[in-house]
Short mmCIF file of C-alpha atoms in Angstrom, two decimals:
data_model
loop_
_atom_site.label_atom_id
_atom_site.label_comp_id
_atom_site.label_asym_id
_atom_site.label_seq_id
_atom_site.Cartn_x
_atom_site.Cartn_y
_atom_site.Cartn_z
CA MET A 1305 -29.25 18.97 19.78
CA GLY A 1306 -28.15 17.11 16.68
CA ARG A 1307 -28.85 13.61 15.43
CA CYS A 1308 -30.01 10.82 17.70
CA ASP A 1309 -27.72 7.78 17.69
CA ARG A 1310 -30.75 5.72 16.76
CA GLU A 1311 -31.87 8.10 14.02
CA VAL A 1312 -32.44 5.33 11.48
CA LYS A 1313 -35.03 3.76 13.77
CA CYS A 1314 -36.64 6.79 15.46
CA GLY A 1315 -36.01 9.42 12.82
CA TYR A 1316 -35.43 12.14 15.41
CA HIS A 1317 -33.25 15.10 14.42
CA TYR A 1318 -33.20 18.33 16.45
CA SER A 1319 -31.27 20.66 14.16
CA VAL A 1320 -29.03 23.53 15.19
CA THR A 1321 -31.38 25.93 13.38
CA GLU A 1322 -34.38 24.72 15.36
CA TYR A 1323 -32.37 25.04 18.57
CA ILE A 1324 -31.46 28.65 17.85
CA LYS A 1325 -35.04 29.52 16.96
CA ASP A 1326 -36.27 28.04 20.26
CA GLN A 1327 -33.65 30.02 22.14
CA LEU A 1328 -34.82 33.22 20.47
CA LYS A 1329 -38.44 32.49 21.39
CA GLN A 1330 -37.30 32.21 24.98
CA GLY A 1331 -35.52 35.57 24.72
CA LYS A 1332 -32.07 34.11 25.14
CA GLY A 1333 -30.37 36.75 22.93
CA ILE A 1334 -28.84 34.52 20.28
CA THR A 1335 -28.55 36.20 16.94
CA TYR A 1336 -30.08 34.09 14.20
CA LYS A 1337 -29.59 34.66 10.53
CA PRO A 1338 -30.47 31.86 8.10
CA LEU A 1339 -27.84 31.03 5.49
CA LEU A 1340 -28.78 31.72 1.90
CA LYS A 1341 -28.17 28.70 -0.26
CA LYS A 1342 -26.97 29.07 -3.81
CA SER A 1343 -29.47 27.91 -6.33
CA LEU A 1344 -28.23 24.88 -8.22
CA ASP A 1345 -29.46 23.50 -11.48
CA VAL A 1346 -29.60 19.87 -10.43
CA ASN A 1347 -30.63 18.78 -13.88
CA ARG A 1348 -27.48 20.13 -15.51
CA PRO A 1349 -24.49 17.75 -15.19
CA VAL A 1350 -21.20 19.38 -14.26
CA GLU A 1351 -18.65 18.75 -16.99
CA PRO A 1352 -15.23 17.43 -15.89
CA SER A 1353 -12.24 19.71 -16.24
CA PHE A 1354 -9.17 18.77 -18.27
CA ILE A 1355 -5.45 19.56 -18.26
CA SER A 1356 -4.16 21.23 -21.43
CA PHE A 1357 -2.29 19.11 -23.95
CA GLU A 1358 0.61 21.58 -23.86
CA THR A 1359 1.11 21.03 -20.11
CA PHE A 1360 0.99 17.28 -20.67
CA ARG A 1361 3.41 17.42 -23.63
CA LYS A 1362 6.01 19.42 -21.68
CA SER A 1363 6.31 16.62 -19.13
CA LEU A 1364 7.35 13.98 -21.66
CA ILE A 1365 11.07 14.69 -21.29
CA HIS A 1366 14.08 14.24 -18.97
CA TYR A 1367 13.64 10.52 -18.49
CA ASP A 1368 17.32 10.28 -17.55
CA LYS A 1369 16.42 12.25 -14.41
CA ASN A 1370 13.21 10.38 -13.65
CA HIS A 1371 13.71 8.06 -10.65
CA PHE A 1372 10.89 5.71 -11.58
CA ILE A 1373 12.29 5.28 -15.09
CA SER A 1374 15.69 4.55 -13.55
CA PHE A 1375 14.08 1.72 -11.63
CA LEU A 1376 12.39 0.40 -14.78
CA ASN A 1377 15.83 0.26 -16.39
CA LEU A 1378 16.94 -2.18 -13.68
CA LEU A 1379 14.14 -4.58 -14.62
CA PHE A 1380 13.71 -4.32 -18.38
CA ASP A 1381 15.75 -3.68 -21.51
CA LYS A 1382 15.75 -0.27 -23.18
CA GLU A 1383 13.17 -1.22 -25.80
CA LYS A 1384 10.65 -2.36 -23.22
CA VAL A 1385 11.22 0.69 -21.02
CA ALA A 1386 10.63 2.95 -24.03
CA PHE A 1387 7.44 1.01 -24.77
CA LEU A 1388 6.15 1.40 -21.21
CA ILE A 1389 6.88 5.14 -21.20
CA ASP A 1390 4.93 5.57 -24.42
CA GLU A 1391 2.12 3.17 -23.52
CA PHE A 1392 1.31 4.95 -20.26
CA LYS A 1393 2.48 8.44 -21.32
CA ILE A 1394 4.68 8.68 -18.23
CA GLY A 1395 5.89 12.19 -17.51
CA THR A 1396 8.65 13.85 -15.51
CA SER A 1397 7.97 16.62 -13.00
CA LYS A 1398 10.28 19.29 -11.63
CA HIS A 1399 8.06 19.64 -8.54
CA TRP A 1400 10.60 17.39 -6.79
CA PRO A 1401 13.91 16.36 -8.38
CA GLY A 1402 13.37 12.96 -10.02
CA ALA A 1403 9.58 12.98 -9.65
CA THR A 1404 7.21 11.09 -11.96
CA VAL A 1405 3.83 12.12 -13.40
CA PHE A 1406 1.21 9.43 -13.89
CA TRP A 1407 -1.30 11.03 -16.24
CA GLN A 1408 -4.96 10.04 -16.13
CA LEU A 1409 -6.02 9.93 -19.77
CA ASP A 1410 -9.56 8.77 -20.39
CA ASN A 1411 -10.74 6.55 -23.26
CA ASN A 1412 -11.20 9.66 -25.41
CA GLY A 1413 -7.60 10.73 -24.85
CA LYS A 1414 -8.53 13.70 -22.66
CA ILE A 1415 -6.34 14.44 -19.64
CA ARG A 1416 -8.30 14.39 -16.39
CA THR A 1417 -5.28 15.16 -14.18
CA GLY A 1418 -1.82 13.88 -13.31
CA LYS A 1419 -0.54 12.38 -10.07
CA ILE A 1420 3.01 13.40 -9.18
CA MET A 1421 4.99 10.92 -7.08
CA LEU A 1422 8.60 10.42 -6.01
CA TYR A 1423 10.29 7.00 -6.00
CA ASP A 1424 13.60 5.57 -4.89
CA PRO A 1425 15.52 4.80 -8.12
CA GLN A 1426 17.11 1.64 -6.67
CA THR A 1427 14.18 -0.01 -4.86
CA GLY A 1428 11.22 1.42 -6.76
CA LYS A 1429 9.54 2.16 -3.43
CA ARG A 1430 7.73 5.44 -2.90
CA VAL A 1431 9.80 7.97 -0.94
CA LYS A 1432 8.26 8.58 2.47
CA ARG A 1433 10.09 11.06 4.65
CA ASP A 1434 8.85 14.17 6.44
CA VAL A 1435 6.22 14.83 3.79
CA ALA A 1436 4.08 12.65 1.56
CA PHE A 1437 5.62 12.97 -1.87
CA ILE A 1438 2.29 12.93 -3.69
CA GLN A 1439 0.71 15.91 -5.45
CA TRP A 1440 -1.81 16.63 -8.19
CA VAL A 1441 -1.02 18.58 -11.34
CA HIS A 1442 -4.25 20.59 -11.22
CA LYS A 1443 -3.43 21.59 -7.62
CA ILE A 1444 0.05 22.82 -8.56
CA LEU A 1445 -1.34 24.76 -11.52
CA LYS A 1446 -3.93 26.34 -9.17
CA VAL A 1447 -6.66 26.03 -11.78
CA LYS A 1448 -9.74 27.89 -10.52
CA ASP A 1449 -12.97 25.90 -10.12
CA TYR A 1450 -11.33 22.73 -11.39
CA ASN A 1451 -13.89 19.94 -11.48
CA LEU A 1452 -11.84 16.78 -11.02
CA GLU A 1453 -13.53 13.63 -12.26
CA GLN A 1454 -10.95 10.89 -12.08
CA CYS A 1455 -10.75 7.88 -14.37
CA LEU A 1456 -8.75 4.68 -14.22
CA PHE A 1457 -5.05 5.12 -14.82
CA GLY A 1458 -4.38 3.42 -18.16
CA LEU A 1459 -7.96 3.78 -19.44
CA HIS A 1460 -6.66 5.37 -22.65
CA GLN A 1461 -5.34 1.91 -23.67
CA LEU A 1462 -8.85 0.51 -24.00
CA PRO A 1463 -9.57 1.41 -27.67
CA ASN A 1464 -6.44 -0.47 -28.79
CA ALA A 1465 -6.65 -3.36 -26.32
CA GLU A 1466 -8.76 -5.51 -28.67
CA THR A 1467 -10.13 -8.50 -26.68
CA LYS A 1468 -7.55 -8.50 -23.87
CA PRO A 1469 -8.95 -9.07 -20.37
CA VAL A 1470 -8.61 -5.96 -18.20
CA ALA A 1471 -6.60 -6.39 -14.99
CA ILE A 1472 -7.16 -3.80 -12.26
CA VAL A 1473 -4.58 -3.10 -9.55
CA GLU A 1474 -4.31 -0.42 -6.90
CA SER A 1475 -1.22 1.59 -7.83
CA GLU A 1476 -0.13 3.20 -11.06
CA LYS A 1477 3.37 1.79 -10.58
CA THR A 1478 2.00 -1.75 -10.44
CA ALA A 1479 0.00 -1.28 -13.66
CA VAL A 1480 3.14 -0.16 -15.49
CA LEU A 1481 5.32 -2.97 -14.10
CA MET A 1482 2.79 -5.71 -14.79
CA THR A 1483 2.45 -4.56 -18.39
CA GLY A 1484 6.18 -5.21 -18.67
CA PHE A 1485 6.02 -8.55 -16.87
CA TYR A 1486 2.72 -9.89 -18.20
CA PRO A 1487 1.47 -8.07 -21.34
CA GLY A 1488 -1.32 -10.57 -21.99
CA TYR A 1489 -3.65 -8.38 -19.93
CA CYS A 1490 -4.54 -4.71 -20.28
CA TRP A 1491 -3.38 -3.34 -16.93
CA MET A 1492 -5.04 -0.35 -15.26
CA ALA A 1493 -5.03 1.14 -11.75
CA THR A 1494 -7.58 2.72 -9.43
CA GLY A 1495 -4.97 4.81 -7.62
CA GLY A 1496 -5.76 3.26 -4.24
CA LEU A 1497 -7.70 0.58 -2.37
CA SER A 1498 -10.70 2.85 -1.72
CA ASN A 1499 -10.91 4.19 -5.27
CA LEU A 1500 -12.62 1.19 -6.85
CA SER A 1501 -16.07 2.44 -7.92
CA TYR A 1502 -18.69 1.95 -10.61
CA SER A 1503 -18.22 5.52 -11.85
CA LYS A 1504 -14.65 4.59 -12.81
CA MET A 1505 -15.34 1.04 -13.92
CA LYS A 1506 -18.41 1.59 -16.10
CA ALA A 1507 -16.15 2.42 -19.07
CA LEU A 1508 -15.11 -1.26 -19.02
CA SER A 1509 -18.62 -2.55 -19.70
CA GLY A 1510 -18.52 -5.63 -21.95
CA ARG A 1511 -14.96 -6.54 -20.93
CA LYS A 1512 -13.72 -9.41 -18.78
CA ILE A 1513 -12.30 -7.76 -15.65
CA ILE A 1514 -9.98 -9.29 -13.05
CA LEU A 1515 -9.20 -7.42 -9.84
CA TYR A 1516 -5.79 -7.82 -8.17
CA PRO A 1517 -5.89 -5.98 -4.83
CA ASP A 1518 -2.80 -5.65 -2.66
CA LEU A 1519 -2.50 -8.15 0.18
CA GLY A 1520 -4.98 -7.18 2.86
CA GLY A 1521 -7.42 -5.62 0.41
CA TRP A 1522 -9.15 -8.75 -0.93
CA GLU A 1523 -12.26 -8.61 1.27
CA LYS A 1524 -12.93 -4.96 0.50
CA TRP A 1525 -12.62 -5.46 -3.26
CA GLN A 1526 -14.64 -8.67 -3.11
CA GLU A 1527 -17.46 -6.67 -1.50
CA LYS A 1528 -17.20 -3.95 -4.15
CA ALA A 1529 -17.05 -6.56 -6.90
CA GLY A 1530 -20.51 -7.68 -5.83
CA ILE A 1531 -21.81 -4.17 -6.44
CA LEU A 1532 -20.11 -3.97 -9.83
CA ILE A 1533 -21.61 -7.31 -10.85
CA GLN A 1534 -25.06 -6.01 -9.91
CA GLU A 1535 -24.39 -3.09 -12.26
CA GLY A 1536 -23.79 -5.58 -15.07
CA LEU A 1537 -19.98 -5.75 -15.17
CA ASP A 1538 -18.11 -9.04 -15.67
CA VAL A 1539 -15.84 -8.92 -12.61
CA GLN A 1540 -13.91 -11.43 -10.55
CA VAL A 1541 -11.38 -10.95 -7.76
CA SER A 1542 -8.14 -12.92 -7.97
CA THR A 1543 -7.16 -14.98 -4.93
CA ILE A 1544 -3.66 -15.80 -6.17
CA LEU A 1545 -1.88 -13.54 -3.67
CA GLU A 1546 -4.05 -14.53 -0.71
CA LYS A 1547 -3.44 -18.23 -1.39
CA HIS A 1548 0.32 -18.10 -1.91
CA CYS A 1549 1.54 -15.26 0.30
CA SER A 1550 3.61 -15.57 3.45
CA ALA A 1551 2.78 -13.83 6.72
CA ILE A 1552 5.68 -11.42 6.10
CA ASP A 1553 4.40 -10.59 2.61
CA LYS A 1554 0.96 -9.85 4.01
CA GLU A 1555 2.39 -7.63 6.73
CA ARG A 1556 4.29 -5.67 4.08
CA GLY A 1557 1.18 -5.29 1.94
CA PHE A 1558 2.76 -6.87 -1.15
CA ASP A 1559 1.08 -6.41 -4.51
CA ILE A 1560 1.32 -8.70 -7.51
CA ALA A 1561 4.26 -6.78 -9.02
CA ASP A 1562 6.34 -7.22 -5.85
CA TYR A 1563 6.54 -10.96 -6.53
CA PHE A 1564 7.73 -10.42 -10.10
CA ILE A 1565 10.29 -7.85 -8.91
CA LYS A 1566 11.60 -10.21 -6.23
CA GLU A 1567 12.00 -13.01 -8.76
CA LYS A 1568 13.65 -10.69 -11.30
CA MET A 1569 16.13 -9.05 -8.93
CA PHE A 1570 16.65 -11.93 -6.48
CA PRO A 1571 16.02 -15.15 -8.43
CA ALA A 1572 15.72 -18.29 -6.34
CA LYS A 1573 18.68 -20.59 -6.73
CA VAL A 1574 17.47 -23.98 -7.89
CA LYS A 1575 19.82 -26.85 -7.27
CA PRO A 1576 20.18 -28.98 -10.44
CA VAL A 1577 18.72 -32.49 -10.20
CA GLN A 1578 21.32 -35.24 -10.45
CA SER A 1579 20.68 -38.23 -12.71
CA TYR A 1580 21.91 -41.78 -12.06
CA GLU A 1581 25.02 -41.10 -14.17
CA ASP A 1582 25.73 -37.88 -12.22
CA LYS A 1583 25.50 -39.67 -8.89
CA THR A 1584 27.73 -42.52 -10.11
CA LEU A 1585 30.39 -40.11 -11.34
CA ALA A 1586 30.19 -38.12 -8.08
CA ARG A 1587 30.93 -41.29 -6.08
CA LEU A 1588 33.91 -42.10 -8.31
CA ILE A 1589 35.27 -38.57 -7.96
CA LYS A 1590 34.95 -38.83 -4.19
CA GLN A 1591 37.19 -41.91 -4.36
CA ASN A 1592 39.57 -40.34 -6.89
CA PRO A 1593 39.38 -36.49 -7.03
CA ALA A 1594 41.72 -36.40 -10.06
CA LEU A 1595 38.84 -37.80 -12.11
CA LYS A 1596 37.02 -34.44 -11.97
CA THR A 1597 40.04 -32.71 -13.51
CA LEU A 1598 39.98 -35.24 -16.33
CA VAL A 1599 36.24 -34.70 -16.96
CA ASP A 1600 36.65 -30.92 -17.01
CA ARG A 1601 39.71 -30.85 -19.28
CA LEU A 1602 38.31 -33.29 -21.82
CA GLY A 1603 34.84 -31.74 -21.68
CA LEU A 1604 33.26 -35.14 -21.17
CA VAL A 1605 29.45 -35.29 -21.44
CA LYS A 1606 26.75 -37.92 -20.95
CA ALA A 1607 26.68 -40.43 -23.82
CA ASN A 1608 22.87 -40.61 -24.10
CA THR A 1609 21.90 -36.92 -23.74
CA LYS A 1610 25.14 -35.11 -24.65
CA GLN A 1611 24.59 -32.92 -21.56
CA SER A 1612 27.26 -31.94 -19.05
CA PHE A 1613 27.54 -33.87 -15.83
CA VAL A 1614 25.93 -32.37 -12.71
CA ILE A 1615 28.45 -33.02 -9.97
#
């Protein structure tokens, strides 16, 4: 009973219904009652549901209590943080203290839903304890018969993005951060590795699109890019992370923003390059340490470049 493992080749399928009918014919006393299917108008498209503007508007407050915004303040100045909040319409939720709402606004400005997430205000990492701190606004509101049709996070930017290339990442957080770090692209997010689809991407038709999957996701997005290209989209998958990552980075599943964060918060210390004059002075100081005190007190500089000595 059921589908044959080789169904594609042999086409055999002995359904549960057929099994029950055969049992009844044999007098095996199994009660059979066919299920009545609801009639569906397959020709009528189901319209997506939307969150009310009032619900959306009420979330645009309490940024001093929003953990994700606290993390943004560690990376950017106040003006840029204010810009990012406004650009992505970031909200605050009371569902968990400090939680953030990433609203999905489509290119018509309508609100498809909002994803509520909780972050650590110091590291910017998602909080993962006993429960997954992820929830949907339409689920919390318990809207009956809500027809969720998701769009790209950040899609509402498209009408004002002029000719900017569109960069697609996995997480909403990454889209926000990369807009702060590299505003030359219009950054959007799928909301996850498996959420890259033509239904979401078709709104970007006519745009140059670059995909930036997290480390470990390149092959999957490369495969999906092939499908998107067949549908007529101008898509390419960046290899920048795959080419320059370390084994540890790959194990951690780094995304493109992680590299910018690491450089911003833990900048690599570059040792200044010594010129011929610097090396000569360093040798003299080694012979007579008092010479360094003289250079420092008199503020002596190089005669040709007027730059300080690198000792």
